[in-house]
Amino acid sequence: MKVWNPVNNKKFETFSYLPPLTDTQIAKQVDMIIAKGLAPCLEFAAPEQGFLSNENTVRFSGTAAGYYDNRYWTMWKLPMFGCTDASQVLQEIGECRRSYPQCYVRLAAFDSIKQVQVISFLVQRP
């Protein structure tokens, strides 16, 4: 059993405590996203902007539950509404990784009925 190393090892979203996912594992997650009728979306951020800190956050009011500072990363293209195949998403992940190898890349999924993000996890760490 491995112990999580907290030194210089930022935690992000759902699968942060696992080793990086392989493309096969990502494809299985995408299959589940598509099966649930969710829309996959890719976002990316430079390491200095990919996590919450006082240096990279402008607060307009006090912090409170549900306050999302610095949670919005740059979107890679548009959400993939109508996506029917995990290979389409993996192709976009590959393009984003090649274009921004120095950035964090995360896959998010949106519920178009409730209009909320319901899933997000990293698919690349710099």
mmCIF file of N, CA and C in Angstrom:
data_model
loop_
_atom_site.group_PDB
_atom_site.id
_atom_site.type_symbol
_atom_site.label_atom_id
_atom_site.label_comp_id
_atom_site.label_asym_id
_atom_site.label_seq_id
_atom_site.Cartn_x
_atom_site.Cartn_y
_atom_site.Cartn_z
ATOM 1 N N MET A 1 0.845 -1.167 0.000
ATOM 2 C CA MET A 1 0.000 0.000 0.000
ATOM 3 C C MET A 1 0.898 1.241 0.000
ATOM 4 N N LYS A 2 0.558 2.228 -0.832
ATOM 5 C CA LYS A 2 1.334 3.456 -0.921
ATOM 6 C C LYS A 2 0.782 4.508 0.032
ATOM 7 N N VAL A 3 1.665 5.395 0.465
ATOM 8 C CA VAL A 3 1.274 6.525 1.296
ATOM 9 C C VAL A 3 1.333 7.772 0.429
ATOM 10 N N TRP A 4 0.314 8.619 0.513
ATOM 11 C CA TRP A 4 0.270 9.848 -0.271
ATOM 12 C C TRP A 4 1.377 10.784 0.189
ATOM 13 N N ASN A 5 2.195 11.260 -0.744
ATOM 14 C CA ASN A 5 3.261 12.202 -0.439
ATOM 15 C C ASN A 5 2.712 13.624 -0.572
ATOM 16 N N PRO A 6 2.548 14.369 0.518
ATOM 17 C CA PRO A 6 1.961 15.699 0.439
ATOM 18 C C PRO A 6 2.939 16.790 0.010
ATOM 19 N N VAL A 7 4.234 16.497 -0.055
ATOM 20 C CA VAL A 7 5.240 17.495 -0.380
ATOM 21 C C VAL A 7 5.243 17.750 -1.888
ATOM 22 N N ASN A 8 5.016 19.006 -2.265
ATOM 23 C CA ASN A 8 4.973 19.406 -3.679
ATOM 24 C C ASN A 8 4.053 18.517 -4.504
ATOM 25 N N ASN A 9 2.954 18.131 -3.942
ATOM 26 C CA ASN A 9 2.028 17.231 -4.622
ATOM 27 C C ASN A 9 0.606 17.739 -4.380
ATOM 28 N N LYS A 10 0.187 18.673 -5.209
ATOM 29 C CA LYS A 10 -1.135 19.287 -5.051
ATOM 30 C C LYS A 10 -2.246 18.274 -5.296
ATOM 31 N N LYS A 11 -3.337 18.455 -4.581
ATOM 32 C CA LYS A 11 -4.499 17.584 -4.738
ATOM 33 C C LYS A 11 -5.538 18.296 -5.602
ATOM 34 N N PHE A 12 -6.103 17.581 -6.563
ATOM 35 C CA PHE A 12 -7.114 18.124 -7.457
ATOM 36 C C PHE A 12 -8.242 17.118 -7.584
ATOM 37 N N GLU A 13 -9.419 17.524 -7.317
ATOM 38 C CA GLU A 13 -10.634 16.790 -7.613
ATOM 39 C C GLU A 13 -10.630 15.298 -7.289
ATOM 40 N N THR A 14 -11.443 14.578 -8.026
ATOM 41 C CA THR A 14 -11.840 13.223 -7.690
ATOM 42 C C THR A 14 -10.719 12.208 -7.538
ATOM 43 N N PHE A 15 -9.856 12.081 -8.523
ATOM 44 C CA PHE A 15 -8.870 10.999 -8.518
ATOM 45 C C PHE A 15 -7.481 11.455 -8.080
ATOM 46 N N SER A 16 -7.384 12.509 -7.303
ATOM 47 C CA SER A 16 -6.091 13.071 -6.923
ATOM 48 C C SER A 16 -5.186 12.108 -6.174
ATOM 49 N N TYR A 17 -5.769 11.190 -5.444
ATOM 50 C CA TYR A 17 -4.961 10.300 -4.619
ATOM 51 C C TYR A 17 -4.540 9.032 -5.354
ATOM 52 N N LEU A 18 -4.907 8.927 -6.614
ATOM 53 C CA LEU A 18 -4.531 7.774 -7.424
ATOM 54 C C LEU A 18 -3.359 8.139 -8.326
ATOM 55 N N PRO A 19 -2.621 7.152 -8.794
ATOM 56 C CA PRO A 19 -1.603 7.442 -9.810
ATOM 57 C C PRO A 19 -2.297 7.993 -11.056
ATOM 58 N N PRO A 20 -1.559 8.681 -11.928
ATOM 59 C CA PRO A 20 -2.180 9.216 -13.144
ATOM 60 C C PRO A 20 -2.925 8.126 -13.924
ATOM 61 N N LEU A 21 -4.093 8.481 -14.447
ATOM 62 C CA LEU A 21 -4.893 7.522 -15.203
ATOM 63 C C LEU A 21 -4.284 7.279 -16.577
ATOM 64 N N THR A 22 -4.352 6.061 -17.038
ATOM 65 C CA THR A 22 -3.928 5.740 -18.402
ATOM 66 C C THR A 22 -5.027 6.166 -19.363
ATOM 67 N N ASP A 23 -4.725 6.183 -20.660
ATOM 68 C CA ASP A 23 -5.746 6.530 -21.635
ATOM 69 C C ASP A 23 -6.896 5.523 -21.622
ATOM 70 N N THR A 24 -6.592 4.268 -21.354
ATOM 71 C CA THR A 24 -7.644 3.242 -21.269
ATOM 72 C C THR A 24 -8.567 3.534 -20.091
ATOM 73 N N GLN A 25 -7.997 3.906 -18.951
ATOM 74 C CA GLN A 25 -8.808 4.236 -17.778
ATOM 75 C C GLN A 25 -9.629 5.503 -18.014
ATOM 76 N N ILE A 26 -9.025 6.485 -18.682
ATOM 77 C CA ILE A 26 -9.764 7.705 -19.016
ATOM 78 C C ILE A 26 -10.927 7.366 -19.944
ATOM 79 N N ALA A 27 -10.674 6.495 -20.929
ATOM 80 C CA ALA A 27 -11.731 6.103 -21.868
ATOM 81 C C ALA A 27 -12.901 5.450 -21.135
ATOM 82 N N LYS A 28 -12.627 4.646 -20.118
ATOM 83 C CA LYS A 28 -13.714 4.027 -19.346
ATOM 84 C C LYS A 28 -14.530 5.081 -18.608
ATOM 85 N N GLN A 29 -13.854 6.100 -18.080
ATOM 86 C CA GLN A 29 -14.575 7.184 -17.410
ATOM 87 C C GLN A 29 -15.431 7.955 -18.418
ATOM 88 N N VAL A 30 -14.878 8.187 -19.609
ATOM 89 C CA VAL A 30 -15.627 8.891 -20.656
ATOM 90 C C VAL A 30 -16.832 8.066 -21.092
ATOM 91 N N ASP A 31 -16.665 6.753 -21.211
ATOM 92 C CA ASP A 31 -17.805 5.889 -21.551
ATOM 93 C C ASP A 31 -18.936 6.058 -20.538
ATOM 94 N N MET A 32 -18.576 6.120 -19.268
ATOM 95 C CA MET A 32 -19.577 6.314 -18.213
ATOM 96 C C MET A 32 -20.224 7.697 -18.335
ATOM 97 N N ILE A 33 -19.425 8.715 -18.619
ATOM 98 C CA ILE A 33 -19.936 10.080 -18.789
ATOM 99 C C ILE A 33 -20.964 10.118 -19.921
ATOM 100 N N ILE A 34 -20.611 9.514 -21.047
ATOM 101 C CA ILE A 34 -21.505 9.497 -22.207
ATOM 102 C C ILE A 34 -22.765 8.685 -21.907
ATOM 103 N N ALA A 35 -22.607 7.534 -21.239
ATOM 104 C CA ALA A 35 -23.756 6.685 -20.907
ATOM 105 C C ALA A 35 -24.760 7.412 -20.010
ATOM 106 N N LYS A 36 -24.277 8.319 -19.178
ATOM 107 C CA LYS A 36 -25.159 9.081 -18.291
ATOM 108 C C LYS A 36 -25.741 10.315 -18.975
ATOM 109 N N GLY A 37 -25.403 10.517 -20.247
ATOM 110 C CA GLY A 37 -25.947 11.658 -20.980
ATOM 111 C C GLY A 37 -25.293 12.976 -20.642
ATOM 112 N N LEU A 38 -24.079 12.937 -20.088
ATOM 113 C CA LEU A 38 -23.366 14.157 -19.719
ATOM 114 C C LEU A 38 -22.504 14.629 -20.883
ATOM 115 N N ALA A 39 -22.157 15.904 -20.879
ATOM 116 C CA ALA A 39 -21.329 16.480 -21.937
ATOM 117 C C ALA A 39 -19.899 16.652 -21.441
ATOM 118 N N PRO A 40 -18.931 15.936 -22.058
ATOM 119 C CA PRO A 40 -17.532 16.090 -21.663
ATOM 120 C C PRO A 40 -16.996 17.467 -22.086
ATOM 121 N N CYS A 41 -16.047 17.963 -21.326
ATOM 122 C CA CYS A 41 -15.430 19.252 -21.615
ATOM 123 C C CYS A 41 -14.008 19.223 -21.073
ATOM 124 N N LEU A 42 -13.080 19.824 -21.795
ATOM 125 C CA LEU A 42 -11.694 19.902 -21.333
ATOM 126 C C LEU A 42 -11.368 21.324 -20.922
ATOM 127 N N GLU A 43 -10.586 21.437 -19.856
ATOM 128 C CA GLU A 43 -10.095 22.723 -19.373
ATOM 129 C C GLU A 43 -8.621 22.580 -19.069
ATOM 130 N N PHE A 44 -7.885 23.697 -19.134
ATOM 131 C CA PHE A 44 -6.459 23.640 -18.817
ATOM 132 C C PHE A 44 -6.052 24.900 -18.069
ATOM 133 N N ALA A 45 -4.945 24.779 -17.313
ATOM 134 C CA ALA A 45 -4.426 25.912 -16.547
ATOM 135 C C ALA A 45 -2.941 25.708 -16.289
ATOM 136 N N ALA A 46 -2.218 26.809 -16.298
ATOM 137 C CA ALA A 46 -0.801 26.775 -15.949
ATOM 138 C C ALA A 46 -0.669 26.403 -14.471
ATOM 139 N N PRO A 47 0.444 25.799 -14.072
ATOM 140 C CA PRO A 47 0.606 25.365 -12.675
ATOM 141 C C PRO A 47 0.380 26.472 -11.651
ATOM 142 N N GLU A 48 0.815 27.695 -11.956
ATOM 143 C CA GLU A 48 0.657 28.779 -10.977
ATOM 144 C C GLU A 48 -0.786 29.255 -10.864
ATOM 145 N N GLN A 49 -1.658 28.856 -11.789
ATOM 146 C CA GLN A 49 -3.053 29.252 -11.736
ATOM 147 C C GLN A 49 -3.992 28.065 -11.558
ATOM 148 N N GLY A 50 -3.433 26.879 -11.453
ATOM 149 C CA GLY A 50 -4.253 25.680 -11.399
ATOM 150 C C GLY A 50 -4.760 25.308 -10.023
ATOM 151 N N PHE A 51 -4.378 26.063 -9.013
ATOM 152 C CA PHE A 51 -4.840 25.756 -7.663
ATOM 153 C C PHE A 51 -5.093 27.055 -6.923
ATOM 154 N N LEU A 52 -5.826 26.974 -5.872
ATOM 155 C CA LEU A 52 -6.225 28.135 -5.089
ATOM 156 C C LEU A 52 -5.098 28.611 -4.189
ATOM 157 N N SER A 53 -4.783 29.886 -4.279
ATOM 158 C CA SER A 53 -3.845 30.496 -3.334
ATOM 159 C C SER A 53 -4.182 31.977 -3.241
ATOM 160 N N ASN A 54 -3.707 32.632 -2.215
ATOM 161 C CA ASN A 54 -3.979 34.053 -2.045
ATOM 162 C C ASN A 54 -3.290 34.900 -3.112
ATOM 163 N N GLU A 55 -2.206 34.389 -3.694
ATOM 164 C CA GLU A 55 -1.454 35.145 -4.686
ATOM 165 C C GLU A 55 -2.165 35.202 -6.032
ATOM 166 N N ASN A 56 -2.943 34.182 -6.397
ATOM 167 C CA ASN A 56 -3.544 34.165 -7.731
ATOM 168 C C ASN A 56 -5.059 34.287 -7.699
ATOM 169 N N THR A 57 -5.608 34.770 -6.586
ATOM 170 C CA THR A 57 -7.058 34.849 -6.441
ATOM 171 C C THR A 57 -7.485 36.270 -6.089
ATOM 172 N N VAL A 58 -8.476 36.770 -6.788
ATOM 173 C CA VAL A 58 -9.082 38.050 -6.452
ATOM 174 C C VAL A 58 -10.424 37.737 -5.826
ATOM 175 N N ARG A 59 -10.614 38.145 -4.588
ATOM 176 C CA ARG A 59 -11.873 37.876 -3.899
ATOM 177 C C ARG A 59 -12.733 39.127 -3.912
ATOM 178 N N PHE A 60 -13.987 38.960 -4.320
ATOM 179 C CA PHE A 60 -14.915 40.076 -4.359
ATOM 180 C C PHE A 60 -15.720 40.180 -3.080
ATOM 181 N N SER A 61 -15.702 39.115 -2.290
ATOM 182 C CA SER A 61 -16.372 39.116 -0.999
ATOM 183 C C SER A 61 -15.677 38.074 -0.138
ATOM 184 N N GLY A 62 -16.122 37.918 1.085
ATOM 185 C CA GLY A 62 -15.517 36.939 1.975
ATOM 186 C C GLY A 62 -15.729 35.518 1.481
ATOM 187 N N THR A 63 -14.894 34.642 1.952
ATOM 188 C CA THR A 63 -15.053 33.245 1.560
ATOM 189 C C THR A 63 -16.212 32.632 2.323
ATOM 190 N N ALA A 64 -16.900 31.738 1.676
ATOM 191 C CA ALA A 64 -18.031 31.053 2.288
ATOM 192 C C ALA A 64 -18.230 29.735 1.566
ATOM 193 N N ALA A 65 -19.044 28.886 2.127
ATOM 194 C CA ALA A 65 -19.347 27.613 1.471
ATOM 195 C C ALA A 65 -19.907 27.884 0.085
ATOM 196 N N GLY A 66 -19.418 27.143 -0.887
ATOM 197 C CA GLY A 66 -19.900 27.319 -2.248
ATOM 198 C C GLY A 66 -19.210 28.440 -3.009
ATOM 199 N N TYR A 67 -18.242 29.098 -2.396
ATOM 200 C CA TYR A 67 -17.522 30.182 -3.068
ATOM 201 C C TYR A 67 -16.384 29.562 -3.866
ATOM 202 N N TYR A 68 -16.389 29.739 -5.170
ATOM 203 C CA TYR A 68 -15.435 29.060 -6.046
ATOM 204 C C TYR A 68 -14.403 30.019 -6.608
ATOM 205 N N ASP A 69 -13.367 30.378 -5.799
ATOM 206 C CA ASP A 69 -12.353 31.192 -6.417
ATOM 207 C C ASP A 69 -11.387 30.316 -7.200
ATOM 208 N N ASN A 70 -11.015 30.806 -8.337
ATOM 209 C CA ASN A 70 -10.026 30.172 -9.208
ATOM 210 C C ASN A 70 -10.388 28.748 -9.597
ATOM 211 N N ARG A 71 -11.635 28.458 -9.684
ATOM 212 C CA ARG A 71 -12.056 27.120 -10.094
ATOM 213 C C ARG A 71 -12.254 27.033 -11.610
ATOM 214 N N TYR A 72 -12.342 28.186 -12.258
ATOM 215 C CA TYR A 72 -12.622 28.202 -13.683
ATOM 216 C C TYR A 72 -11.332 28.311 -14.467
ATOM 217 N N TRP A 73 -11.010 27.268 -15.181
ATOM 218 C CA TRP A 73 -9.816 27.243 -16.007
ATOM 219 C C TRP A 73 -10.217 27.599 -17.435
ATOM 220 N N THR A 74 -9.218 27.788 -18.287
ATOM 221 C CA THR A 74 -9.485 28.073 -19.689
ATOM 222 C C THR A 74 -10.077 26.831 -20.353
ATOM 223 N N MET A 75 -11.153 27.022 -21.079
ATOM 224 C CA MET A 75 -11.811 25.896 -21.731
ATOM 225 C C MET A 75 -11.094 25.572 -23.046
ATOM 226 N N TRP A 76 -10.880 24.290 -23.280
ATOM 227 C CA TRP A 76 -10.329 23.820 -24.547
ATOM 228 C C TRP A 76 -11.500 23.619 -25.499
ATOM 229 N N LYS A 77 -11.625 24.490 -26.470
ATOM 230 C CA LYS A 77 -12.727 24.472 -27.421
ATOM 231 C C LYS A 77 -14.060 24.573 -26.665
ATOM 232 N N LEU A 78 -15.106 24.004 -27.200
ATOM 233 C CA LEU A 78 -16.420 24.034 -26.556
ATOM 234 C C LEU A 78 -16.698 22.683 -25.908
ATOM 235 N N PRO A 79 -17.658 22.616 -24.970
ATOM 236 C CA PRO A 79 -18.041 21.298 -24.454
ATOM 237 C C PRO A 79 -18.466 20.392 -25.598
ATOM 238 N N MET A 80 -18.248 19.105 -25.448
ATOM 239 C CA MET A 80 -18.494 18.139 -26.523
ATOM 240 C C MET A 80 -19.917 17.591 -26.452
ATOM 241 N N PHE A 81 -20.885 18.490 -26.666
ATOM 242 C CA PHE A 81 -22.286 18.098 -26.679
ATOM 243 C C PHE A 81 -22.513 17.108 -27.821
ATOM 244 N N GLY A 82 -23.243 16.067 -27.564
ATOM 245 C CA GLY A 82 -23.535 15.084 -28.596
ATOM 246 C C GLY A 82 -22.428 14.082 -28.847
ATOM 247 N N CYS A 83 -21.388 14.110 -28.025
ATOM 248 C CA CYS A 83 -20.285 13.160 -28.169
ATOM 249 C C CYS A 83 -20.811 11.740 -27.921
ATOM 250 N N THR A 84 -20.443 10.803 -28.797
ATOM 251 C CA THR A 84 -20.955 9.441 -28.671
ATOM 252 C C THR A 84 -19.867 8.390 -28.507
ATOM 253 N N ASP A 85 -18.598 8.810 -28.544
ATOM 254 C CA ASP A 85 -17.502 7.847 -28.538
ATOM 255 C C ASP A 85 -16.333 8.403 -27.733
ATOM 256 N N ALA A 86 -15.787 7.586 -26.852
ATOM 257 C CA ALA A 86 -14.667 8.006 -26.013
ATOM 258 C C ALA A 86 -13.451 8.400 -26.844
ATOM 259 N N SER A 87 -13.302 7.799 -28.014
ATOM 260 C CA SER A 87 -12.127 8.120 -28.843
ATOM 261 C C SER A 87 -12.136 9.588 -29.279
ATOM 262 N N GLN A 88 -13.325 10.177 -29.423
ATOM 263 C CA GLN A 88 -13.422 11.599 -29.773
ATOM 264 C C GLN A 88 -12.831 12.459 -28.659
ATOM 265 N N VAL A 89 -13.137 12.103 -27.426
ATOM 266 C CA VAL A 89 -12.632 12.846 -26.281
ATOM 267 C C VAL A 89 -11.134 12.611 -26.128
ATOM 268 N N LEU A 90 -10.679 11.380 -26.283
ATOM 269 C CA LEU A 90 -9.249 11.088 -26.176
ATOM 270 C C LEU A 90 -8.448 11.835 -27.238
ATOM 271 N N GLN A 91 -9.013 12.000 -28.418
ATOM 272 C CA GLN A 91 -8.337 12.765 -29.465
ATOM 273 C C GLN A 91 -8.167 14.221 -29.029
ATOM 274 N N GLU A 92 -9.209 14.809 -28.448
ATOM 275 C CA GLU A 92 -9.136 16.187 -27.970
ATOM 276 C C GLU A 92 -8.157 16.315 -26.798
ATOM 277 N N ILE A 93 -8.141 15.319 -25.907
ATOM 278 C CA ILE A 93 -7.177 15.329 -24.801
ATOM 279 C C ILE A 93 -5.762 15.331 -25.364
ATOM 280 N N GLY A 94 -5.511 14.490 -26.364
ATOM 281 C CA GLY A 94 -4.193 14.434 -26.985
ATOM 282 C C GLY A 94 -3.790 15.767 -27.599
ATOM 283 N N GLU A 95 -4.714 16.423 -28.294
ATOM 284 C CA GLU A 95 -4.421 17.727 -28.892
ATOM 285 C C GLU A 95 -4.124 18.773 -27.826
ATOM 286 N N CYS A 96 -4.903 18.768 -26.751
ATOM 287 C CA CYS A 96 -4.695 19.717 -25.663
ATOM 288 C C CYS A 96 -3.352 19.457 -24.980
ATOM 289 N N ARG A 97 -3.020 18.201 -24.736
ATOM 290 C CA ARG A 97 -1.733 17.849 -24.125
ATOM 291 C C ARG A 97 -0.570 18.329 -24.991
ATOM 292 N N ARG A 98 -0.672 18.127 -26.307
ATOM 293 C CA ARG A 98 0.403 18.552 -27.212
ATOM 294 C C ARG A 98 0.522 20.074 -27.263
ATOM 295 N N SER A 99 -0.607 20.760 -27.231
ATOM 296 C CA SER A 99 -0.602 22.223 -27.306
ATOM 297 C C SER A 99 -0.136 22.873 -26.011
ATOM 298 N N TYR A 100 -0.438 22.245 -24.874
ATOM 299 C CA TYR A 100 -0.116 22.819 -23.564
ATOM 300 C C TYR A 100 0.535 21.778 -22.657
ATOM 301 N N PRO A 101 1.732 21.301 -23.016
ATOM 302 C CA PRO A 101 2.370 20.252 -22.204
ATOM 303 C C PRO A 101 2.758 20.718 -20.804
ATOM 304 N N GLN A 102 2.882 22.035 -20.606
ATOM 305 C CA GLN A 102 3.284 22.580 -19.314
ATOM 306 C C GLN A 102 2.094 22.852 -18.401
ATOM 307 N N CYS A 103 0.884 22.525 -18.838
ATOM 308 C CA CYS A 103 -0.328 22.845 -18.074
ATOM 309 C C CYS A 103 -1.002 21.613 -17.484
ATOM 310 N N TYR A 104 -1.794 21.873 -16.453
ATOM 311 C CA TYR A 104 -2.735 20.865 -15.968
ATOM 312 C C TYR A 104 -3.877 20.811 -16.976
ATOM 313 N N VAL A 105 -4.385 19.617 -17.222
ATOM 314 C CA VAL A 105 -5.564 19.456 -18.084
ATOM 315 C C VAL A 105 -6.556 18.613 -17.301
ATOM 316 N N ARG A 106 -7.796 19.063 -17.266
ATOM 317 C CA ARG A 106 -8.818 18.275 -16.587
ATOM 318 C C ARG A 106 -10.007 18.046 -17.509
ATOM 319 N N LEU A 107 -10.617 16.911 -17.283
ATOM 320 C CA LEU A 107 -11.836 16.547 -17.996
ATOM 321 C C LEU A 107 -13.003 16.794 -17.040
ATOM 322 N N ALA A 108 -13.940 17.583 -17.489
ATOM 323 C CA ALA A 108 -15.142 17.850 -16.702
ATOM 324 C C ALA A 108 -16.334 17.314 -17.479
ATOM 325 N N ALA A 109 -17.437 17.111 -16.792
ATOM 326 C CA ALA A 109 -18.670 16.672 -17.446
ATOM 327 C C ALA A 109 -19.820 17.502 -16.891
ATOM 328 N N PHE A 110 -20.678 17.932 -17.801
ATOM 329 C CA PHE A 110 -21.790 18.800 -17.447
ATOM 330 C C PHE A 110 -23.118 18.106 -17.672
ATOM 331 N N ASP A 111 -24.045 18.350 -16.757
ATOM 332 C CA ASP A 111 -25.419 17.874 -16.876
ATOM 333 C C ASP A 111 -26.211 18.994 -17.538
ATOM 334 N N SER A 112 -26.680 18.773 -18.761
ATOM 335 C CA SER A 112 -27.374 19.831 -19.497
ATOM 336 C C SER A 112 -28.787 20.083 -18.971
ATOM 337 N N ILE A 113 -29.336 19.148 -18.214
ATOM 338 C CA ILE A 113 -30.672 19.354 -17.626
ATOM 339 C C ILE A 113 -30.558 20.246 -16.385
ATOM 340 N N LYS A 114 -29.692 19.846 -15.451
ATOM 341 C CA LYS A 114 -29.501 20.622 -14.222
ATOM 342 C C LYS A 114 -28.593 21.829 -14.426
ATOM 343 N N GLN A 115 -27.845 21.837 -15.536
ATOM 344 C CA GLN A 115 -26.915 22.904 -15.886
ATOM 345 C C GLN A 115 -25.848 23.113 -14.828
ATOM 346 N N VAL A 116 -25.232 21.988 -14.440
ATOM 347 C CA VAL A 116 -24.137 22.027 -13.472
ATOM 348 C C VAL A 116 -23.033 21.069 -13.904
ATOM 349 N N GLN A 117 -21.849 21.340 -13.388
ATOM 350 C CA GLN A 117 -20.742 20.402 -13.579
ATOM 351 C C GLN A 117 -20.884 19.313 -12.534
ATOM 352 N N VAL A 118 -20.810 18.061 -12.951
ATOM 353 C CA VAL A 118 -21.002 16.968 -12.005
ATOM 354 C C VAL A 118 -19.760 16.098 -11.825
ATOM 355 N N ILE A 119 -18.794 16.204 -12.728
ATOM 356 C CA ILE A 119 -17.581 15.385 -12.650
ATOM 357 C C ILE A 119 -16.407 16.231 -13.120
ATOM 358 N N SER A 120 -15.259 16.070 -12.495
ATOM 359 C CA SER A 120 -14.024 16.627 -13.046
ATOM 360 C C SER A 120 -12.849 15.871 -12.445
ATOM 361 N N PHE A 121 -11.862 15.617 -13.285
ATOM 362 C CA PHE A 121 -10.626 14.965 -12.830
ATOM 363 C C PHE A 121 -9.502 15.290 -13.796
ATOM 364 N N LEU A 122 -8.277 15.248 -13.276
ATOM 365 C CA LEU A 122 -7.111 15.566 -14.089
ATOM 366 C C LEU A 122 -6.808 14.459 -15.074
ATOM 367 N N VAL A 123 -6.446 14.851 -16.286
ATOM 368 C CA VAL A 123 -5.968 13.901 -17.274
ATOM 369 C C VAL A 123 -4.512 14.200 -17.651
ATOM 370 N N GLN A 124 -3.965 15.292 -17.099
ATOM 371 C CA GLN A 124 -2.541 15.605 -17.280
ATOM 372 C C GLN A 124 -2.056 16.492 -16.145
ATOM 373 N N ARG A 125 -0.903 16.140 -15.642
ATOM 374 C CA ARG A 125 -0.179 17.000 -14.699
ATOM 375 C C ARG A 125 1.121 17.414 -15.388
ATOM 376 N N PRO A 126 1.527 18.683 -15.236
ATOM 377 C CA PRO A 126 2.781 19.109 -15.881
ATOM 378 C C PRO A 126 4.008 18.464 -15.237
#
